XYZ file of C-alpha atoms in Angstrom:
113
model
C 0.000 0.000 0.000
C 2.785 2.528 0.737
C 4.106 1.987 -2.792
C 0.694 2.863 -4.214
C -0.575 5.700 -2.020
C 2.671 6.873 -0.430
C 4.108 6.224 3.005
C 2.362 9.033 4.850
C -1.122 8.328 3.530
C -0.677 4.575 4.097
C 0.422 5.270 7.674
C -2.590 7.523 8.260
C -5.059 4.996 6.837
C -3.518 2.090 8.733
C -3.385 3.763 12.114
C -6.604 5.782 11.999
C -8.778 3.100 10.430
C -10.450 5.863 8.435
C -13.054 4.510 6.039
C -13.020 5.791 2.469
C -15.316 5.276 -0.472
C -14.676 3.782 -3.905
C -14.140 7.209 -5.491
C -11.313 8.007 -3.072
C -9.868 4.506 -3.519
C -9.734 5.161 -7.268
C -8.184 8.601 -6.749
C -5.475 7.006 -4.585
C -4.817 4.342 -7.220
C -5.969 1.449 -5.022
C -8.522 0.269 -7.588
C -8.439 0.450 -11.360
C -12.197 0.790 -11.890
C -15.260 1.913 -9.985
C -18.691 0.643 -10.941
C -21.985 2.362 -10.294
C -24.252 0.794 -7.713
C -25.487 -2.571 -8.969
C -23.100 -2.576 -11.936
C -20.072 -4.367 -10.476
C -20.772 -7.697 -12.209
C -21.421 -5.966 -15.531
C -18.130 -4.076 -15.324
C -16.277 -7.231 -14.208
C -17.749 -9.239 -17.099
C -16.762 -6.527 -19.579
C -13.183 -6.712 -18.354
C -13.242 -10.532 -18.387
C -14.625 -10.526 -21.943
C -11.850 -8.171 -23.041
C -9.197 -10.394 -21.468
C -10.754 -13.504 -23.051
C -10.086 -12.081 -26.521
C -6.346 -12.122 -25.854
C -4.023 -15.031 -26.468
C -3.982 -17.215 -23.317
C -0.265 -17.827 -23.764
C 0.511 -14.123 -24.135
C -1.648 -13.233 -21.113
C -0.007 -15.977 -19.024
C 3.524 -14.950 -20.031
C 2.726 -11.256 -19.669
C 1.280 -11.794 -16.206
C 4.322 -13.821 -15.178
C 6.682 -11.100 -16.445
C 4.607 -8.377 -14.770
C 4.565 -10.197 -11.444
C 8.301 -10.897 -11.611
C 9.123 -7.261 -12.413
C 6.887 -5.948 -9.626
C 7.760 -8.494 -6.948
C 10.927 -6.774 -5.691
C 10.773 -7.383 -1.980
C 6.986 -7.749 -2.036
C 6.863 -11.279 -0.673
C 9.310 -10.471 2.112
C 7.312 -7.349 3.009
C 4.038 -9.298 3.074
C 5.646 -11.994 5.232
C 6.937 -9.375 7.690
C 3.547 -7.632 7.795
C 1.754 -10.933 8.403
C 4.165 -11.787 11.220
C 3.605 -8.384 12.826
C -0.147 -8.731 12.473
C -0.108 -12.171 14.103
C 1.844 -10.814 17.076
C -0.506 -7.833 17.403
C -3.632 -9.988 17.023
C -2.605 -12.059 20.036
C -2.268 -9.073 22.347
C -4.896 -8.168 24.985
C -5.472 -4.822 23.278
C -6.479 -6.599 20.066
C -9.044 -8.700 21.911
C -10.391 -5.569 23.631
C -10.563 -3.663 20.337
C -12.505 -6.435 18.639
C -14.837 -6.867 21.617
C -15.494 -3.110 21.751
C -16.247 -3.043 18.035
C -18.656 -5.982 18.263
C -20.316 -4.528 21.350
C -20.441 -1.049 19.720
C -18.668 0.655 22.601
C -15.470 2.603 23.127
C -12.519 0.350 23.952
C -10.937 0.341 27.391
C -7.314 -0.325 26.526
C -5.376 -2.568 28.907
C -2.268 -1.060 30.467
C 0.031 -3.794 29.134
C -1.064 -3.303 25.521
């Protein structure tokens, strides 16, 4: 996400939990298309139909080349993020945050995090 939206915006979104709509997601470059309400399947099918007209071999090789060129450090970064998330998810504060969300109340954060 930092590579797409920039470090500062990614930090803000991650730590504030601010919700944003599809229009803002598109403006940030997080999505390539936005469909009107009720039109998501139509838009998805249009894209799928376009891709189906291409050579399967060319699409497969192109995707492989694209993924290889854009994978610099990505897997290691995802692994590190997943490890950090797993540690955080096991903390008392994570349990309290989830409980508060489910119970629709403000969290009471434990002193030991």
